[in-house]
Amino acid sequence: MAGRDALLLSLLVIITISLDVAFADQEPHCVYTFYIETGPVEGAGTDSIISVKISDKSGHDIDIQNIETWGGLMGQSYDYFERGNLDIFSGKAQCLPSPICSLTLTSDGSGDYPAWFVNYVDVTTVRVHFKSEHQYFDVEQWLATDTPPYNLTFVRNNCQVT
């Protein structure tokens, strides 16, 4: 019986060490939470697919092709990006080497209501054993082809030039 216990303990130690070695080169993941507020103006809501790219000062980035499917928290039947709503999205991705300071927000212009007025995007980053980080991006414009500035992409770069 003692021999069997020793064998099981040895096997458990080998498996644990193997898992540690296998995952040692994995970069840590962060949890990114996006708070996106659609404006209160008439026709501000959209049915388009929205993508987001966040970057740090070195140009490292995370590209989210469809933020709703990536991390929508409001429920399956919830209608995202409607007039006056604050929508919340959260998901895991590789941690960027330095804090987020740049945002690219893009609408694909699809759906019955493609124009979208965005008030702001607020991003919180949480990483194990680190203080959470927060970056606010003031947007206050349309992402639309029929309303100024006639563009489906918004870019805000808050990175400090050194």
Short mmCIF file of N, CA and C in Angstrom, two decimals:
data_model
loop_
_atom_site.label_atom_id
_atom_site.label_comp_id
_atom_site.label_asym_id
_atom_site.label_seq_id
_atom_site.Cartn_x
_atom_site.Cartn_y
_atom_site.Cartn_z
N MET A 1 0.82 -1.19 0.00
CA MET A 1 0.00 0.00 0.00
C MET A 1 0.87 1.26 0.00
N ALA A 2 1.95 1.26 0.80
CA ALA A 2 2.85 2.41 0.86
C ALA A 2 3.54 2.63 -0.48
N GLY A 3 3.89 1.55 -1.17
CA GLY A 3 4.51 1.66 -2.49
C GLY A 3 3.57 2.29 -3.50
N ARG A 4 2.29 1.92 -3.42
CA ARG A 4 1.29 2.49 -4.32
C ARG A 4 1.10 3.98 -4.06
N ASP A 5 1.06 4.38 -2.80
CA ASP A 5 0.92 5.79 -2.44
C ASP A 5 2.12 6.60 -2.93
N ALA A 6 3.30 6.03 -2.77
CA ALA A 6 4.51 6.71 -3.24
C ALA A 6 4.49 6.86 -4.75
N LEU A 7 4.02 5.83 -5.45
CA LEU A 7 3.93 5.88 -6.91
C LEU A 7 2.93 6.96 -7.35
N LEU A 8 1.77 7.01 -6.70
CA LEU A 8 0.77 8.03 -7.03
C LEU A 8 1.29 9.44 -6.74
N LEU A 9 1.98 9.60 -5.62
CA LEU A 9 2.55 10.90 -5.29
C LEU A 9 3.61 11.31 -6.31
N SER A 10 4.44 10.37 -6.71
CA SER A 10 5.46 10.66 -7.73
C SER A 10 4.82 11.05 -9.04
N LEU A 11 3.78 10.33 -9.42
CA LEU A 11 3.06 10.62 -10.67
C LEU A 11 2.43 12.02 -10.60
N LEU A 12 1.85 12.36 -9.48
CA LEU A 12 1.24 13.68 -9.31
C LEU A 12 2.30 14.79 -9.41
N VAL A 13 3.46 14.58 -8.82
CA VAL A 13 4.54 15.56 -8.90
C VAL A 13 5.01 15.71 -10.34
N ILE A 14 5.16 14.61 -11.06
CA ILE A 14 5.60 14.66 -12.46
C ILE A 14 4.59 15.42 -13.31
N ILE A 15 3.31 15.15 -13.12
CA ILE A 15 2.26 15.84 -13.89
C ILE A 15 2.27 17.33 -13.58
N THR A 16 2.40 17.68 -12.31
CA THR A 16 2.42 19.10 -11.92
C THR A 16 3.61 19.82 -12.54
N ILE A 17 4.78 19.21 -12.47
CA ILE A 17 5.97 19.82 -13.08
C ILE A 17 5.81 19.94 -14.58
N SER A 18 5.25 18.92 -15.22
CA SER A 18 5.04 18.96 -16.67
C SER A 18 4.10 20.09 -17.06
N LEU A 19 3.04 20.27 -16.31
CA LEU A 19 2.10 21.36 -16.60
C LEU A 19 2.76 22.72 -16.40
N ASP A 20 3.55 22.86 -15.33
CA ASP A 20 4.25 24.12 -15.10
C ASP A 20 5.20 24.44 -16.25
N VAL A 21 5.94 23.44 -16.71
CA VAL A 21 6.88 23.64 -17.82
C VAL A 21 6.12 23.96 -19.10
N ALA A 22 5.03 23.25 -19.35
CA ALA A 22 4.26 23.45 -20.59
C ALA A 22 3.67 24.85 -20.68
N PHE A 23 3.28 25.41 -19.55
CA PHE A 23 2.63 26.72 -19.57
C PHE A 23 3.55 27.85 -19.12
N ALA A 24 4.82 27.57 -18.88
CA ALA A 24 5.74 28.59 -18.40
C ALA A 24 5.96 29.70 -19.40
N ASP A 25 5.92 29.37 -20.70
CA ASP A 25 6.18 30.39 -21.71
C ASP A 25 4.92 31.13 -22.14
N GLN A 26 3.80 30.81 -21.56
CA GLN A 26 2.56 31.50 -21.88
C GLN A 26 2.58 32.90 -21.27
N GLU A 27 2.26 33.90 -22.08
CA GLU A 27 2.19 35.26 -21.55
C GLU A 27 0.94 35.38 -20.69
N PRO A 28 1.00 36.22 -19.67
CA PRO A 28 -0.17 36.37 -18.80
C PRO A 28 -1.33 37.03 -19.54
N HIS A 29 -2.52 36.68 -19.11
CA HIS A 29 -3.71 37.28 -19.69
C HIS A 29 -4.22 38.39 -18.78
N CYS A 30 -4.81 39.37 -19.40
CA CYS A 30 -5.47 40.46 -18.69
C CYS A 30 -6.96 40.37 -18.98
N VAL A 31 -7.74 40.97 -18.12
CA VAL A 31 -9.17 41.12 -18.37
C VAL A 31 -9.39 42.57 -18.77
N TYR A 32 -9.96 42.75 -19.95
CA TYR A 32 -10.25 44.09 -20.48
C TYR A 32 -11.76 44.29 -20.42
N THR A 33 -12.18 45.39 -19.81
CA THR A 33 -13.59 45.72 -19.74
C THR A 33 -13.81 47.06 -20.44
N PHE A 34 -14.74 47.05 -21.39
CA PHE A 34 -15.06 48.24 -22.18
C PHE A 34 -16.45 48.73 -21.78
N TYR A 35 -16.55 50.01 -21.48
CA TYR A 35 -17.82 50.68 -21.24
C TYR A 35 -18.01 51.62 -22.43
N ILE A 36 -19.03 51.35 -23.24
CA ILE A 36 -19.25 52.16 -24.44
C ILE A 36 -20.63 52.79 -24.35
N GLU A 37 -20.66 54.12 -24.40
CA GLU A 37 -21.94 54.83 -24.31
C GLU A 37 -22.33 55.40 -25.66
N THR A 38 -23.53 55.01 -26.11
CA THR A 38 -24.12 55.56 -27.33
C THR A 38 -24.81 56.87 -26.96
N GLY A 39 -24.71 57.85 -27.83
CA GLY A 39 -25.27 59.16 -27.57
C GLY A 39 -26.78 59.18 -27.47
N PRO A 40 -27.34 60.26 -26.89
CA PRO A 40 -28.78 60.37 -26.70
C PRO A 40 -29.52 60.99 -27.89
N VAL A 41 -28.81 61.35 -28.94
CA VAL A 41 -29.44 62.04 -30.08
C VAL A 41 -30.29 61.07 -30.90
N GLU A 42 -31.27 61.62 -31.59
CA GLU A 42 -32.16 60.82 -32.44
C GLU A 42 -31.34 60.07 -33.49
N GLY A 43 -31.61 58.76 -33.62
CA GLY A 43 -30.93 57.94 -34.62
C GLY A 43 -29.53 57.51 -34.23
N ALA A 44 -29.15 57.68 -32.96
CA ALA A 44 -27.78 57.40 -32.53
C ALA A 44 -27.43 55.92 -32.51
N GLY A 45 -28.42 55.05 -32.34
CA GLY A 45 -28.16 53.62 -32.21
C GLY A 45 -27.81 52.96 -33.54
N THR A 46 -27.17 51.80 -33.46
CA THR A 46 -26.77 51.08 -34.67
C THR A 46 -26.98 49.59 -34.51
N ASP A 47 -27.11 48.91 -35.65
CA ASP A 47 -27.16 47.45 -35.70
C ASP A 47 -25.88 46.89 -36.33
N SER A 48 -24.92 47.74 -36.59
CA SER A 48 -23.68 47.33 -37.24
C SER A 48 -22.79 46.51 -36.31
N ILE A 49 -21.84 45.81 -36.91
CA ILE A 49 -20.82 45.09 -36.15
C ILE A 49 -19.72 46.09 -35.80
N ILE A 50 -19.36 46.12 -34.53
CA ILE A 50 -18.38 47.08 -34.04
C ILE A 50 -17.09 46.35 -33.67
N SER A 51 -15.98 46.85 -34.21
CA SER A 51 -14.67 46.30 -33.84
C SER A 51 -13.88 47.36 -33.08
N VAL A 52 -12.96 46.88 -32.26
CA VAL A 52 -12.16 47.75 -31.41
C VAL A 52 -10.70 47.30 -31.47
N LYS A 53 -9.81 48.25 -31.57
CA LYS A 53 -8.38 47.96 -31.44
C LYS A 53 -7.82 48.89 -30.38
N ILE A 54 -7.15 48.30 -29.39
CA ILE A 54 -6.49 49.09 -28.36
C ILE A 54 -4.98 48.87 -28.49
N SER A 55 -4.22 49.93 -28.22
CA SER A 55 -2.77 49.85 -28.37
C SER A 55 -2.07 50.55 -27.21
N ASP A 56 -0.82 50.15 -27.00
CA ASP A 56 0.01 50.85 -26.02
C ASP A 56 0.96 51.79 -26.75
N LYS A 57 1.81 52.48 -26.00
CA LYS A 57 2.69 53.50 -26.59
C LYS A 57 3.73 52.93 -27.55
N SER A 58 4.02 51.63 -27.45
CA SER A 58 4.99 50.99 -28.34
C SER A 58 4.35 50.44 -29.61
N GLY A 59 3.03 50.53 -29.69
CA GLY A 59 2.33 50.02 -30.86
C GLY A 59 1.85 48.59 -30.74
N HIS A 60 2.10 47.94 -29.59
CA HIS A 60 1.53 46.61 -29.37
C HIS A 60 0.02 46.78 -29.28
N ASP A 61 -0.72 45.85 -29.87
CA ASP A 61 -2.17 46.05 -29.88
C ASP A 61 -2.95 44.76 -29.68
N ILE A 62 -4.21 44.96 -29.40
CA ILE A 62 -5.20 43.88 -29.32
C ILE A 62 -6.32 44.28 -30.26
N ASP A 63 -6.64 43.39 -31.18
CA ASP A 63 -7.64 43.67 -32.21
C ASP A 63 -8.86 42.77 -31.97
N ILE A 64 -9.98 43.39 -31.66
CA ILE A 64 -11.23 42.67 -31.40
C ILE A 64 -12.16 42.91 -32.58
N GLN A 65 -12.42 41.89 -33.38
CA GLN A 65 -13.18 42.04 -34.61
C GLN A 65 -14.67 42.29 -34.39
N ASN A 66 -15.24 41.73 -33.35
CA ASN A 66 -16.66 41.93 -33.05
C ASN A 66 -16.79 41.97 -31.53
N ILE A 67 -16.86 43.16 -30.97
CA ILE A 67 -16.83 43.28 -29.51
C ILE A 67 -18.05 42.65 -28.85
N GLU A 68 -19.16 42.61 -29.56
CA GLU A 68 -20.38 42.02 -28.99
C GLU A 68 -20.20 40.52 -28.76
N THR A 69 -19.69 39.79 -29.75
CA THR A 69 -19.50 38.35 -29.60
C THR A 69 -18.27 38.04 -28.74
N TRP A 70 -17.29 38.94 -28.72
CA TRP A 70 -16.08 38.74 -27.93
C TRP A 70 -16.37 38.81 -26.43
N GLY A 71 -17.20 39.76 -26.03
CA GLY A 71 -17.37 39.93 -24.59
C GLY A 71 -18.62 40.63 -24.14
N GLY A 72 -19.70 40.54 -24.92
CA GLY A 72 -20.95 41.18 -24.51
C GLY A 72 -21.48 40.59 -23.22
N LEU A 73 -21.76 41.42 -22.23
CA LEU A 73 -22.21 40.95 -20.92
C LEU A 73 -23.70 41.15 -20.67
N MET A 74 -24.40 41.76 -21.61
CA MET A 74 -25.76 42.19 -21.34
C MET A 74 -26.81 41.10 -21.61
N GLY A 75 -26.41 39.96 -22.11
CA GLY A 75 -27.35 38.88 -22.38
C GLY A 75 -27.61 38.69 -23.86
N GLN A 76 -28.04 37.48 -24.22
CA GLN A 76 -28.19 37.13 -25.63
C GLN A 76 -29.27 37.93 -26.36
N SER A 77 -30.35 38.26 -25.69
CA SER A 77 -31.44 38.97 -26.36
C SER A 77 -31.30 40.49 -26.26
N TYR A 78 -30.25 40.97 -25.63
CA TYR A 78 -30.03 42.40 -25.45
C TYR A 78 -29.66 43.05 -26.78
N ASP A 79 -30.17 44.25 -27.02
CA ASP A 79 -29.90 44.99 -28.24
C ASP A 79 -28.82 46.04 -27.94
N TYR A 80 -27.60 45.75 -28.35
CA TYR A 80 -26.47 46.62 -28.06
C TYR A 80 -26.49 47.89 -28.91
N PHE A 81 -25.79 48.90 -28.45
CA PHE A 81 -25.53 50.15 -29.16
C PHE A 81 -26.82 50.90 -29.51
N GLU A 82 -27.75 50.93 -28.57
CA GLU A 82 -28.99 51.69 -28.77
C GLU A 82 -28.85 53.07 -28.13
N ARG A 83 -29.64 54.00 -28.62
CA ARG A 83 -29.59 55.39 -28.18
C ARG A 83 -29.62 55.52 -26.66
N GLY A 84 -28.63 56.24 -26.12
CA GLY A 84 -28.56 56.52 -24.69
C GLY A 84 -28.06 55.38 -23.82
N ASN A 85 -27.77 54.22 -24.39
CA ASN A 85 -27.36 53.07 -23.58
C ASN A 85 -25.87 53.08 -23.26
N LEU A 86 -25.56 52.52 -22.09
CA LEU A 86 -24.19 52.21 -21.72
C LEU A 86 -24.05 50.70 -21.81
N ASP A 87 -23.22 50.24 -22.73
CA ASP A 87 -23.02 48.80 -22.94
C ASP A 87 -21.68 48.38 -22.35
N ILE A 88 -21.66 47.17 -21.79
CA ILE A 88 -20.46 46.68 -21.12
C ILE A 88 -20.00 45.39 -21.78
N PHE A 89 -18.70 45.33 -22.05
CA PHE A 89 -18.08 44.17 -22.69
C PHE A 89 -16.83 43.82 -21.90
N SER A 90 -16.59 42.53 -21.71
CA SER A 90 -15.42 42.13 -20.95
C SER A 90 -14.91 40.79 -21.46
N GLY A 91 -13.58 40.69 -21.57
CA GLY A 91 -12.99 39.44 -22.02
C GLY A 91 -11.51 39.41 -21.71
N LYS A 92 -10.92 38.22 -21.92
CA LYS A 92 -9.50 38.04 -21.67
C LYS A 92 -8.71 38.13 -22.96
N ALA A 93 -7.52 38.70 -22.86
CA ALA A 93 -6.58 38.75 -23.98
C ALA A 93 -5.18 38.91 -23.40
N GLN A 94 -4.18 38.77 -24.25
CA GLN A 94 -2.80 38.95 -23.80
C GLN A 94 -2.64 40.35 -23.19
N CYS A 95 -1.86 40.44 -22.14
CA CYS A 95 -1.56 41.73 -21.54
C CYS A 95 -0.62 42.51 -22.44
N LEU A 96 -0.90 43.78 -22.62
CA LEU A 96 0.01 44.65 -23.35
C LEU A 96 1.18 45.01 -22.43
N PRO A 97 2.38 45.25 -22.99
CA PRO A 97 3.54 45.57 -22.17
C PRO A 97 3.41 46.86 -21.36
N SER A 98 2.66 47.82 -21.87
CA SER A 98 2.46 49.08 -21.16
C SER A 98 0.98 49.46 -21.25
N PRO A 99 0.56 50.47 -20.50
CA PRO A 99 -0.86 50.83 -20.46
C PRO A 99 -1.44 51.21 -21.83
N ILE A 100 -2.72 50.95 -21.98
CA ILE A 100 -3.45 51.33 -23.19
C ILE A 100 -3.45 52.85 -23.30
N CYS A 101 -3.20 53.34 -24.51
CA CYS A 101 -3.26 54.80 -24.70
C CYS A 101 -3.85 55.16 -26.07
N SER A 102 -4.22 54.17 -26.87
CA SER A 102 -4.77 54.45 -28.19
C SER A 102 -5.96 53.53 -28.47
N LEU A 103 -6.96 54.10 -29.12
CA LEU A 103 -8.19 53.36 -29.44
C LEU A 103 -8.55 53.59 -30.90
N THR A 104 -8.90 52.50 -31.58
CA THR A 104 -9.51 52.58 -32.90
C THR A 104 -10.85 51.88 -32.80
N LEU A 105 -11.91 52.59 -33.12
CA LEU A 105 -13.27 52.09 -33.04
C LEU A 105 -13.84 52.10 -34.45
N THR A 106 -14.34 50.95 -34.93
CA THR A 106 -14.80 50.84 -36.31
C THR A 106 -16.16 50.18 -36.39
N SER A 107 -17.03 50.76 -37.20
CA SER A 107 -18.33 50.16 -37.54
C SER A 107 -18.20 49.58 -38.94
N ASP A 108 -18.81 48.40 -39.16
CA ASP A 108 -18.75 47.84 -40.52
C ASP A 108 -19.85 48.42 -41.42
N GLY A 109 -20.71 49.28 -40.86
CA GLY A 109 -21.75 49.95 -41.66
C GLY A 109 -22.88 49.05 -42.09
N SER A 110 -23.02 47.88 -41.47
CA SER A 110 -24.07 46.94 -41.87
C SER A 110 -25.33 47.14 -41.02
N GLY A 111 -26.36 46.41 -41.36
CA GLY A 111 -27.59 46.44 -40.59
C GLY A 111 -28.57 47.49 -41.06
N ASP A 112 -29.77 47.44 -40.49
CA ASP A 112 -30.82 48.39 -40.87
C ASP A 112 -30.49 49.82 -40.44
N TYR A 113 -29.73 49.97 -39.38
CA TYR A 113 -29.37 51.30 -38.87
C TYR A 113 -27.85 51.38 -38.73
N PRO A 114 -27.16 51.72 -39.81
CA PRO A 114 -25.69 51.68 -39.77
C PRO A 114 -25.03 52.87 -39.07
N ALA A 115 -25.66 54.03 -39.05
CA ALA A 115 -25.05 55.20 -38.41
C ALA A 115 -25.04 55.02 -36.90
N TRP A 116 -23.99 55.52 -36.25
CA TRP A 116 -23.85 55.35 -34.80
C TRP A 116 -23.17 56.57 -34.20
N PHE A 117 -23.81 57.16 -33.18
CA PHE A 117 -23.20 58.28 -32.46
C PHE A 117 -22.66 57.77 -31.13
N VAL A 118 -21.36 57.91 -30.93
CA VAL A 118 -20.70 57.39 -29.73
C VAL A 118 -20.31 58.56 -28.83
N ASN A 119 -20.68 58.46 -27.56
CA ASN A 119 -20.25 59.47 -26.58
C ASN A 119 -18.82 59.21 -26.12
N TYR A 120 -18.58 58.00 -25.61
CA TYR A 120 -17.24 57.70 -25.09
C TYR A 120 -17.00 56.20 -25.02
N VAL A 121 -15.74 55.85 -24.87
CA VAL A 121 -15.31 54.48 -24.59
C VAL A 121 -14.38 54.56 -23.39
N ASP A 122 -14.66 53.75 -22.39
CA ASP A 122 -13.87 53.71 -21.17
C ASP A 122 -13.34 52.28 -21.02
N VAL A 123 -12.03 52.11 -20.90
CA VAL A 123 -11.43 50.78 -20.84
C VAL A 123 -10.71 50.59 -19.51
N THR A 124 -11.01 49.48 -18.85
CA THR A 124 -10.32 49.10 -17.62
C THR A 124 -9.55 47.81 -17.89
N THR A 125 -8.30 47.77 -17.45
CA THR A 125 -7.45 46.59 -17.60
C THR A 125 -7.12 46.04 -16.22
N VAL A 126 -7.35 44.74 -16.03
CA VAL A 126 -7.02 44.09 -14.77
C VAL A 126 -6.04 42.95 -15.06
N ARG A 127 -4.94 42.96 -14.31
CA ARG A 127 -3.90 41.93 -14.45
C ARG A 127 -3.55 41.44 -13.05
N VAL A 128 -3.37 40.14 -12.90
CA VAL A 128 -3.05 39.56 -11.61
C VAL A 128 -1.77 40.18 -11.05
N HIS A 129 -1.81 40.54 -9.78
CA HIS A 129 -0.68 41.10 -9.04
C HIS A 129 -0.27 42.50 -9.49
N PHE A 130 -1.14 43.18 -10.23
CA PHE A 130 -0.86 44.55 -10.67
C PHE A 130 -2.06 45.42 -10.35
N LYS A 131 -1.83 46.70 -10.21
CA LYS A 131 -2.91 47.66 -10.02
C LYS A 131 -3.69 47.76 -11.34
N SER A 132 -5.01 47.82 -11.25
CA SER A 132 -5.81 47.95 -12.47
C SER A 132 -5.54 49.30 -13.13
N GLU A 133 -5.69 49.32 -14.46
CA GLU A 133 -5.45 50.53 -15.23
C GLU A 133 -6.75 50.97 -15.88
N HIS A 134 -6.82 52.25 -16.15
CA HIS A 134 -8.06 52.83 -16.66
C HIS A 134 -7.70 53.87 -17.72
N GLN A 135 -8.43 53.83 -18.85
CA GLN A 135 -8.21 54.83 -19.91
C GLN A 135 -9.56 55.25 -20.47
N TYR A 136 -9.79 56.54 -20.50
CA TYR A 136 -11.03 57.12 -21.00
C TYR A 136 -10.76 57.74 -22.37
N PHE A 137 -11.64 57.44 -23.33
CA PHE A 137 -11.53 58.02 -24.67
C PHE A 137 -12.82 58.77 -24.98
N ASP A 138 -12.73 60.08 -25.08
CA ASP A 138 -13.86 60.91 -25.45
C ASP A 138 -14.05 60.80 -26.97
N VAL A 139 -15.24 60.43 -27.41
CA VAL A 139 -15.49 60.26 -28.84
C VAL A 139 -16.38 61.39 -29.35
N GLU A 140 -17.62 61.46 -28.87
CA GLU A 140 -18.56 62.54 -29.21
C GLU A 140 -18.67 62.79 -30.71
N GLN A 141 -18.85 61.71 -31.49
CA GLN A 141 -19.04 61.89 -32.93
C GLN A 141 -19.75 60.69 -33.54
N TRP A 142 -20.19 60.90 -34.78
CA TRP A 142 -20.85 59.86 -35.56
C TRP A 142 -19.81 58.95 -36.20
N LEU A 143 -20.12 57.67 -36.26
CA LEU A 143 -19.44 56.73 -37.14
C LEU A 143 -20.48 56.42 -38.20
N ALA A 144 -20.38 57.09 -39.33
CA ALA A 144 -21.41 57.00 -40.37
C ALA A 144 -20.85 57.52 -41.68
N THR A 145 -21.45 57.08 -42.78
CA THR A 145 -21.04 57.58 -44.10
C THR A 145 -21.94 58.70 -44.59
N ASP A 146 -23.07 58.92 -43.90
CA ASP A 146 -24.02 59.95 -44.34
C ASP A 146 -24.10 61.15 -43.40
N THR A 147 -23.23 61.19 -42.40
CA THR A 147 -23.22 62.26 -41.41
C THR A 147 -21.76 62.63 -41.11
N PRO A 148 -21.47 63.94 -40.99
CA PRO A 148 -20.08 64.33 -40.69
C PRO A 148 -19.58 63.64 -39.43
N PRO A 149 -18.34 63.22 -39.42
CA PRO A 149 -17.25 63.45 -40.36
C PRO A 149 -17.18 62.44 -41.51
N TYR A 150 -18.27 61.74 -41.80
CA TYR A 150 -18.36 60.81 -42.94
C TYR A 150 -17.29 59.72 -42.89
N ASN A 151 -17.19 59.07 -41.74
CA ASN A 151 -16.19 58.02 -41.59
C ASN A 151 -16.72 56.95 -40.65
N LEU A 152 -16.44 55.69 -40.95
CA LEU A 152 -16.87 54.58 -40.11
C LEU A 152 -15.83 54.20 -39.06
N THR A 153 -14.71 54.90 -39.05
CA THR A 153 -13.64 54.61 -38.10
C THR A 153 -13.29 55.87 -37.30
N PHE A 154 -13.10 55.67 -36.01
CA PHE A 154 -12.68 56.74 -35.11
C PHE A 154 -11.35 56.32 -34.48
N VAL A 155 -10.39 57.22 -34.47
CA VAL A 155 -9.08 56.94 -33.85
C VAL A 155 -8.78 58.03 -32.83
N ARG A 156 -8.41 57.60 -31.63
CA ARG A 156 -7.97 58.54 -30.59
C ARG A 156 -6.65 58.01 -30.03
N ASN A 157 -5.62 58.83 -30.13
CA ASN A 157 -4.31 58.46 -29.63
C ASN A 157 -3.96 59.38 -28.46
N ASN A 158 -4.04 58.84 -27.25
CA ASN A 158 -3.69 59.58 -26.04
C ASN A 158 -2.26 59.29 -25.58
N CYS A 159 -1.48 58.63 -26.43
CA CYS A 159 -0.11 58.26 -26.05
C CYS A 159 0.77 59.50 -25.95
N GLN A 160 1.58 59.54 -24.92
CA GLN A 160 2.51 60.64 -24.72
C GLN A 160 3.72 60.44 -25.62
N VAL A 161 4.09 61.47 -26.34
CA VAL A 161 5.28 61.41 -27.19
C VAL A 161 6.49 61.70 -26.32
N THR A 162 7.48 60.79 -26.39
CA THR A 162 8.69 60.99 -25.57
C THR A 162 9.89 61.31 -26.42
#
